[in-house]
Coordinates of C-alpha atoms and ligand atoms in Angstrom, one line a residue:
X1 CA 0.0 0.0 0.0
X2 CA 1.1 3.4 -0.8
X3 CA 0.7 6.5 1.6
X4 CA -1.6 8.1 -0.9
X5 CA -3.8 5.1 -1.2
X6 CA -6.6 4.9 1.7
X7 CA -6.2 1.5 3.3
X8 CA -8.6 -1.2 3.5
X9 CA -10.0 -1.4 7.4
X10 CA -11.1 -4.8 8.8
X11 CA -12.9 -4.3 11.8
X12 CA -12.9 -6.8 14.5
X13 CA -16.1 -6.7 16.7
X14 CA -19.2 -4.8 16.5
X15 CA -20.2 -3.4 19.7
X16 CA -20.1 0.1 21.2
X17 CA -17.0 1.2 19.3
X18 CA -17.0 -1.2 16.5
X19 CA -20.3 -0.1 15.0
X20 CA -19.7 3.8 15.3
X21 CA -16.0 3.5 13.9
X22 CA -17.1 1.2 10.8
X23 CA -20.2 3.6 10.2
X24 CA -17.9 6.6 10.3
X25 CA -15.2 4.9 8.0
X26 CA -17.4 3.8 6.0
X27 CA -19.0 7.4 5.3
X28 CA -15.5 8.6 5.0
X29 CA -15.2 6.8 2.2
X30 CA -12.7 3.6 3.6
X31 CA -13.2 0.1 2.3
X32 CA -14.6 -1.5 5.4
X33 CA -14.9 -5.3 6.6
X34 CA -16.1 -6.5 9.5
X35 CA -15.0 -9.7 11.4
X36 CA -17.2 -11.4 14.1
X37 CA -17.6 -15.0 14.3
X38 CA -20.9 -16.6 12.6
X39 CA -23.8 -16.3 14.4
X40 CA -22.6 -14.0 17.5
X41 CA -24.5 -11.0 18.7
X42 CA -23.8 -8.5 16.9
X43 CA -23.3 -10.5 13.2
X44 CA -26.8 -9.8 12.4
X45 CA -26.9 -6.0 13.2
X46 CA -23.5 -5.4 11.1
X47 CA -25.5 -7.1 7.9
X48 CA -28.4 -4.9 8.2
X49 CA -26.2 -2.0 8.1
X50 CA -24.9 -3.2 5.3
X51 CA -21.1 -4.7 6.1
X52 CA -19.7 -7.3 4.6
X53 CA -19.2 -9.5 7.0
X54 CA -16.5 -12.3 7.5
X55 CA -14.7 -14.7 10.1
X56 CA -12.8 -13.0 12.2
X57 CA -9.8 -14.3 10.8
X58 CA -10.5 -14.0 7.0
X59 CA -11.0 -10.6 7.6
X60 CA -7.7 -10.0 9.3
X61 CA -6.5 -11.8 6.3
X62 CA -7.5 -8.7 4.4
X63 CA -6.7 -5.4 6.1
X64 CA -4.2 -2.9 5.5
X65 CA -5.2 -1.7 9.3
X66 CA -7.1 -4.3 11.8
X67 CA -9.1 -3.0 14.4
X68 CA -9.4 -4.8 17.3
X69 CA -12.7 -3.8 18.6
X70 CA -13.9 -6.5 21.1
X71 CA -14.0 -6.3 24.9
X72 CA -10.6 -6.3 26.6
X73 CA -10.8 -9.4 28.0
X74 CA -11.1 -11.3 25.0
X75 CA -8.2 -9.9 23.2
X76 CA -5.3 -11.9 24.1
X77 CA -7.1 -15.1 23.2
X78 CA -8.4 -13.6 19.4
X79 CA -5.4 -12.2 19.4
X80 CA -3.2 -15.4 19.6
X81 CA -4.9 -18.1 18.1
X82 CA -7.0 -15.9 15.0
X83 CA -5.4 -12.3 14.6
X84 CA -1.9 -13.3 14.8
X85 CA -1.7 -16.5 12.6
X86 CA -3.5 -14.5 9.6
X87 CA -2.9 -10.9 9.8
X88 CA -0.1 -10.1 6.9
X89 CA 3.1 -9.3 7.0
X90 CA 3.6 -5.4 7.6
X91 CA 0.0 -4.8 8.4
X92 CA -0.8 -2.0 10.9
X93 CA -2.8 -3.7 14.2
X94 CA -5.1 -1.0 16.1
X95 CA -6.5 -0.8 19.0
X96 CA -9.2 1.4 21.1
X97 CA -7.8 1.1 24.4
X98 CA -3.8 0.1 25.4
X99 CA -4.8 -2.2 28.3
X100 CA -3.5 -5.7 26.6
X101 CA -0.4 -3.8 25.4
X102 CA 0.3 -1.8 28.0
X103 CA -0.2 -5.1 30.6
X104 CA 1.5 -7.3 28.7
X105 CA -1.2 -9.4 27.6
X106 CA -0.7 -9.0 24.3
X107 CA 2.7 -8.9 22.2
X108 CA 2.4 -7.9 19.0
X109 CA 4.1 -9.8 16.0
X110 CA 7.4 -7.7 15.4
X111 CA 6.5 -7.0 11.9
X112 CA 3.4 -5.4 12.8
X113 CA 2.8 -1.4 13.0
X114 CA 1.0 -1.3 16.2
X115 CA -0.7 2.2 17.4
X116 CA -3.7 3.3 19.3
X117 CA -6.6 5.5 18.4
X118 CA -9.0 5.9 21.4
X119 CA -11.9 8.5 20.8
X120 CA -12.9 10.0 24.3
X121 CA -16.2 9.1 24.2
X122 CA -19.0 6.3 24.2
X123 CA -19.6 4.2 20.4
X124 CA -23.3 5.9 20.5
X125 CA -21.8 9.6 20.6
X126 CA -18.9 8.8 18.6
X127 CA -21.4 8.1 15.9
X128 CA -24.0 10.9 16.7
X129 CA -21.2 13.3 16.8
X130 CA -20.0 12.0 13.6
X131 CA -23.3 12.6 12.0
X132 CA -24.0 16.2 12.9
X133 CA -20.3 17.1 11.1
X134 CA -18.1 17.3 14.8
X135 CA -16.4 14.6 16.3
X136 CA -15.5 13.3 19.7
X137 CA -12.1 14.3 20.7
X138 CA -9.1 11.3 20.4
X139 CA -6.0 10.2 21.0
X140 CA -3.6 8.2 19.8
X141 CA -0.4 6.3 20.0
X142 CA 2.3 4.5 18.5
X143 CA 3.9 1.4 20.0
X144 CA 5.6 -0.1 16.9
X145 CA 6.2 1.7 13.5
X146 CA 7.8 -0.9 11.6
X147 CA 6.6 1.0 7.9
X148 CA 7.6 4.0 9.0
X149 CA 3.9 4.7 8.3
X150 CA 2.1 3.7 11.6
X151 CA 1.7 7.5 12.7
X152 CA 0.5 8.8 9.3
X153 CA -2.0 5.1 9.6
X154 CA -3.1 6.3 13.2
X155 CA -4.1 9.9 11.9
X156 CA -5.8 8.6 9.0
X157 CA -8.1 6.2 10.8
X158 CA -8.8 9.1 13.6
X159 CA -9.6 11.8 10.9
X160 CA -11.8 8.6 8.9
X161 CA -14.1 8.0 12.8
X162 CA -14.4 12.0 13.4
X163 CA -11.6 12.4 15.7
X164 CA -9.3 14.6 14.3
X165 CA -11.1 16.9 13.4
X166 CA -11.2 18.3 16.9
X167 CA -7.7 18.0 19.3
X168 CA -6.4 14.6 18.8
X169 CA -3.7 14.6 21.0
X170 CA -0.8 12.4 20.7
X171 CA -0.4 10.0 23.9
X172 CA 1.7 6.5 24.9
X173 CA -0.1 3.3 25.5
X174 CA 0.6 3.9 28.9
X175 CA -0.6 7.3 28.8
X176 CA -3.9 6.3 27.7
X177 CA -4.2 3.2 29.4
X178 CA -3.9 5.0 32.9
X179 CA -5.4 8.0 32.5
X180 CA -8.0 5.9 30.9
X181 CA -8.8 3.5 33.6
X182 CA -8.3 6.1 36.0
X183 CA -11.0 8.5 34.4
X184 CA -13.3 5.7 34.6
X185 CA -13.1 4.7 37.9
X186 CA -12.2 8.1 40.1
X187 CA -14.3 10.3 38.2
X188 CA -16.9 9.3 35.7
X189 CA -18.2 5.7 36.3
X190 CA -17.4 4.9 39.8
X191 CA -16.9 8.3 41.4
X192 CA -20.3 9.7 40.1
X193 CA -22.3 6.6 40.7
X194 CA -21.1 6.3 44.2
X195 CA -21.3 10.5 44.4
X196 CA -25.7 10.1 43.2
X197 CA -26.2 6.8 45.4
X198 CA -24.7 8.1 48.4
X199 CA -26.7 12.0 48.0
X200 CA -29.6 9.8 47.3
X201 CA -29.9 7.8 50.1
X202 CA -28.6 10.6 51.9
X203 CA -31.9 12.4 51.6
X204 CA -34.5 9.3 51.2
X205 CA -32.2 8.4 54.8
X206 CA -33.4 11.5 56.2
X207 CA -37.3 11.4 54.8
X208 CA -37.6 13.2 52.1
X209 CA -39.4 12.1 49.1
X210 CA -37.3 9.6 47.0
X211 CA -39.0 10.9 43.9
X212 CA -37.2 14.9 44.4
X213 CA -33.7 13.3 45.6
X214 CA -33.9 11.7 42.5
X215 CA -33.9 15.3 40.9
X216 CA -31.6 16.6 43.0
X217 CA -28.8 14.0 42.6
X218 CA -29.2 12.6 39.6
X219 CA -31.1 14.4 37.0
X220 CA -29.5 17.6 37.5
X221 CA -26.6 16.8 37.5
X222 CA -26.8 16.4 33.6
X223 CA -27.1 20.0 33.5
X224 CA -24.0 20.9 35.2
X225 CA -22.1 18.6 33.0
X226 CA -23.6 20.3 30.3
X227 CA -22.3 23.6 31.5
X228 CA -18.8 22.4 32.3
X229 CA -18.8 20.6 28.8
X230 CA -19.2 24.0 27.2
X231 CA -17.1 26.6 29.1
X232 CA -15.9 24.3 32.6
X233 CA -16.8 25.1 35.9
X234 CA -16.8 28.9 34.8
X235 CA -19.6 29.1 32.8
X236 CA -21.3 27.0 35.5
X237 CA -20.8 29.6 38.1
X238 CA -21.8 32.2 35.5
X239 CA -25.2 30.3 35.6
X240 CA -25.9 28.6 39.3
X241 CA -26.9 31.0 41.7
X242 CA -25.1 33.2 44.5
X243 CA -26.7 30.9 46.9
X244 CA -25.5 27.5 45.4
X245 CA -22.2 29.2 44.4
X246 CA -21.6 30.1 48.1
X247 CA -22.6 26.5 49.3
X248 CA -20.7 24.7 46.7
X249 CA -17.6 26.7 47.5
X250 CA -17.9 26.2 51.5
X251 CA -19.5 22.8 51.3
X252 CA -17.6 20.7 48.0
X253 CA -14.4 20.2 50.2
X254 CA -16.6 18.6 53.2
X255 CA -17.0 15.7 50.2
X256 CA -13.8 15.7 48.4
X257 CA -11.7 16.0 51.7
X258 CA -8.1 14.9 51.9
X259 CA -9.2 11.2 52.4
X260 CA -11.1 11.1 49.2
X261 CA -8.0 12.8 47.5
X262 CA -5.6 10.1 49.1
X263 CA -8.3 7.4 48.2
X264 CA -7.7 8.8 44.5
X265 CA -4.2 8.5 45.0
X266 CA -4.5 4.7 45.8
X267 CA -6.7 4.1 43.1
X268 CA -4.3 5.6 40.9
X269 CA -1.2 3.5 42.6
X270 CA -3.8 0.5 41.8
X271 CA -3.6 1.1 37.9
X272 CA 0.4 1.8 37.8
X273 CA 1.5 -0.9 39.4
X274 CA -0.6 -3.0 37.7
X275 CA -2.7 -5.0 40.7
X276 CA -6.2 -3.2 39.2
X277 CA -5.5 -5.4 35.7
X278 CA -4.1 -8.5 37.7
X279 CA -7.2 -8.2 39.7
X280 CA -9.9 -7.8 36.4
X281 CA -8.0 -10.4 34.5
X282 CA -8.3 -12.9 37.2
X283 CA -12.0 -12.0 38.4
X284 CA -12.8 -12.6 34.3
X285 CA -11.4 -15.9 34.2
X286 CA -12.4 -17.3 37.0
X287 CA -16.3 -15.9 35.4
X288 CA -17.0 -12.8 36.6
X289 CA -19.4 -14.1 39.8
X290 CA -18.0 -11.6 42.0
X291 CA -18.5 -8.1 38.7
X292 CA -22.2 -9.9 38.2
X293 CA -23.2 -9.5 41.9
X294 CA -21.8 -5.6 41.8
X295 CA -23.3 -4.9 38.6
X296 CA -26.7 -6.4 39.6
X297 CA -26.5 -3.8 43.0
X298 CA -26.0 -1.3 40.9
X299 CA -29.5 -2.1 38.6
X300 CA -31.6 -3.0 41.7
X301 CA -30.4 0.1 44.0
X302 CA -33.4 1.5 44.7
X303 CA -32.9 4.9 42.9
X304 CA -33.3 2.7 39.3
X305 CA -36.8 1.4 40.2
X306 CA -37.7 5.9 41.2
X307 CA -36.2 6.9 38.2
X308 CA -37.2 4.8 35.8
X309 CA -40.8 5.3 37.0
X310 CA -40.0 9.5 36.1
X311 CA -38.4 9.2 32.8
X312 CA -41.1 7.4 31.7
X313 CA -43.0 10.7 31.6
X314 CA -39.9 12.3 30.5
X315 CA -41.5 12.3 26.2
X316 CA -37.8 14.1 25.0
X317 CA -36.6 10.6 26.3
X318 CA -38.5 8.2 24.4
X319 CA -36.4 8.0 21.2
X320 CA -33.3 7.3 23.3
X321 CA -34.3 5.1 25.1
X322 CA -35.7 2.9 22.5
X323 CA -31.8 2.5 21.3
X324 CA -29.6 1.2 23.9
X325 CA -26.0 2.6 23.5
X326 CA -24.9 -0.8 24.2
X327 CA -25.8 -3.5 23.0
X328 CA -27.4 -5.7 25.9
X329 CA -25.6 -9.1 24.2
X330 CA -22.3 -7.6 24.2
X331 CA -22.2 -7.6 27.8
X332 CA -18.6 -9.5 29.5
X333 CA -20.0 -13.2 29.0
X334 CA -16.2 -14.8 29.4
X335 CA -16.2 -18.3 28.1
X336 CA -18.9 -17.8 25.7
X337 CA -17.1 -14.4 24.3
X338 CA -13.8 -16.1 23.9
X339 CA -13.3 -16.8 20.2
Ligands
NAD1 P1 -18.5 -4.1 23.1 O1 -18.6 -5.1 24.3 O2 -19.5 -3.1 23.0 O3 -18.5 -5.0 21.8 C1 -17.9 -6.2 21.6 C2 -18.0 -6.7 20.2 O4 -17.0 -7.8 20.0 C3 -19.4 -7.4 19.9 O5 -19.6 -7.2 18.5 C4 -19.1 -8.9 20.2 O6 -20.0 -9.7 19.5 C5 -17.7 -9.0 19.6 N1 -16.9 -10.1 20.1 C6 -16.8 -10.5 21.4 N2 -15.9 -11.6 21.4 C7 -15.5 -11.7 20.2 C8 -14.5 -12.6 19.6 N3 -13.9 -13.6 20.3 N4 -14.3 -12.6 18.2 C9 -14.9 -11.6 17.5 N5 -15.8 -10.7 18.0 C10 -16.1 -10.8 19.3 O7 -17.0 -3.5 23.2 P2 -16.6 -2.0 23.3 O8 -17.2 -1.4 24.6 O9 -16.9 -1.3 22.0 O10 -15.0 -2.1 23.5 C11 -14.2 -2.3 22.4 C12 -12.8 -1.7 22.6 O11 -13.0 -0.3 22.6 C13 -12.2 -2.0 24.0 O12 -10.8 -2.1 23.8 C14 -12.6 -0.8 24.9 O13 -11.7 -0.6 25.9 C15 -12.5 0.3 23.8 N6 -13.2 1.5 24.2 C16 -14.5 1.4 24.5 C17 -15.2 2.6 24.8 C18 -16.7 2.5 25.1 O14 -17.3 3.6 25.4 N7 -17.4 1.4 25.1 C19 -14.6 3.9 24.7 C20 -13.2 3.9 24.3 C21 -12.6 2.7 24.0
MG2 MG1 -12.2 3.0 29.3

């Protein structure tokens, strides 16, 4: 392949990312193939919109640049026994996320270019995004350039998804892999569920209705977000009143006190030195009975059953929610996953 000719993309997996970034490509005019194994989830859904679709490793077989688009955990396994036997010489291996690199789990064939292209963002927004001519912001990464094209490959694919066309930043594997997992679990998975629960039941704890907690501590909070996503906690203070302004000020440090900083700090420690991944990779393959039991707290906490109740009467909701941004099937199912 040239640098002026636009590579063929096989894209392995069609989940959250999968579908958003072979949409994208697609309409960015890339040759696209898509590799699941016959009659998986998500083989159906990838036909209606059109993909060719072919085994896993036939369509390895054929791409100038193969994304590997599956859940973590099942990487190292597609990986060795289907990506790695039929992937061709020279060909440019890309992934979402660095974990498997960046832990070790997965050692690229030397020949390989090897880089990362991560959009910051959800598969559902990555597409909307896409769709209404922005983009989600990216980065990327290089771990091998063995054409001396893997950087000009990275930019390529990140321009074909939407991403460049807003700040992609250049990272390291172990940039993104960090930063990533440590996004996710300080701040905006496990730090803001625990943050809604705990307000929640803080209130409901205390007698007042369960129904206005729910506004207060988890509704609304959408639209702070929204005002730090489009001018940061400035333009939220431009809009909140004196009264919450004075309240946040004097009362956000009684909540984020210098144990929850050095909690953050051992969260963090947890990532770097690698016992968070030893951890995950161990819980998954021994079958995730113990990230079941959390995750099904999480959907019966009480606070699901109040709000689901309100959004039904939420109309502006309806279309949303008939799409889930996930497919359901995709979930981590570990043995039946594995290719
Ligand atoms: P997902 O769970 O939504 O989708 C998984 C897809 O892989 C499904 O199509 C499934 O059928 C398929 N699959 C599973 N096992 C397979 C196998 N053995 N062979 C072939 N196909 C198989 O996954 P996701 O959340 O899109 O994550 C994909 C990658 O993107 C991960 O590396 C993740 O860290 C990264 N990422 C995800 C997000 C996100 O918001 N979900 C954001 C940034 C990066
Ligand atoms: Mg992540």
């Amino acid at each position: 392949m040239t640098s002026t000719a636009k590579p063929k993309i096989a894209i392995i997996g069609y989940g959250s990312q999968g579908r958003a970034h072979a949409l994208n490509l697609r309409d960015s005019g890339f040759d696209v193939t898509i590799g699941l194994r016959p009659g998986g989830p998500t083989e159906l859904k990838a036909k209606a919109d059109g993909f060719t679709v072919k085994a896993p490793a036939d369509a390895a077989r054929d791409g100038d640049i193969v994304a590997i688009l599956t859940p973590d955990m099942v990487q190292p396994q597609l990986y060795g026994e289907v990506i790695e036997p039929n992937i061709r010489q020279g060909a440019c291996l890309l992934f979402a996320h660095g974990f498997n690199v960046h832990y070790g789990q997965i050692t690229p064939r030397d020949d390989l270019d090897v880089v990362l292209v991560a959009p910051k963002g959800p598969g559902a927004l990555v597409r909307r995004e896409y769709e209404i001519g922005r983009g989600v912001p990216s980065v990327y990464a290089i771990h091998q350039d063995r054409s001396g094209q893997a950087e000009h490959l990275a930019l390529a694919y990140c321009a074909g998804i939407g991403g460049a066309r807003q700040n992609a930043i250049r990272t390291t594997f172990k940039e993104e892999t960090e930063t990533d997992l440590f996004g996710e679990q300080a701040v905006l998975c496990g730090g803001a569920t625990r943050l809604v629960q705990a307000g929640w039941e803080t209130l409901v704890e205390a007698g007042y209705q369960p129904e206005v907690a729910y506004y207060e501590c988890l509704h609304e909070l959408k639209l702070i977000v929204d005002l730090f996503y489009e001018g940061g906690i400035t333009r939220m203070h431009e809009f909140i009143s004196e009264t919450a302004q004075y309240g946040a000020l004097t009362r956000g440090d009684y909540i984020v006190d210098a144990n929850t900083r050095a909690q953050m700090k051992q969260v963090l420690a947890e990532i770097q030195d690698g016992t968070f991944a030893r951890q995950w990779i161990a819980e998954y393959a021994a079958g995730n009975a113990n990230y079941k039991a959390m995750k099904q707290a999480d959907l019966d906490h009480p606070i699901e059953a109040i709000g689901k109740k309100l959004r039904a009467n939420m109309k502006w909701l309806a279309s949303s929610q008939a799409q889930p941004a996930k497919p359901a099937t995709a979930e981590a199912q570990p043995q039946s996953e594995a290719a």
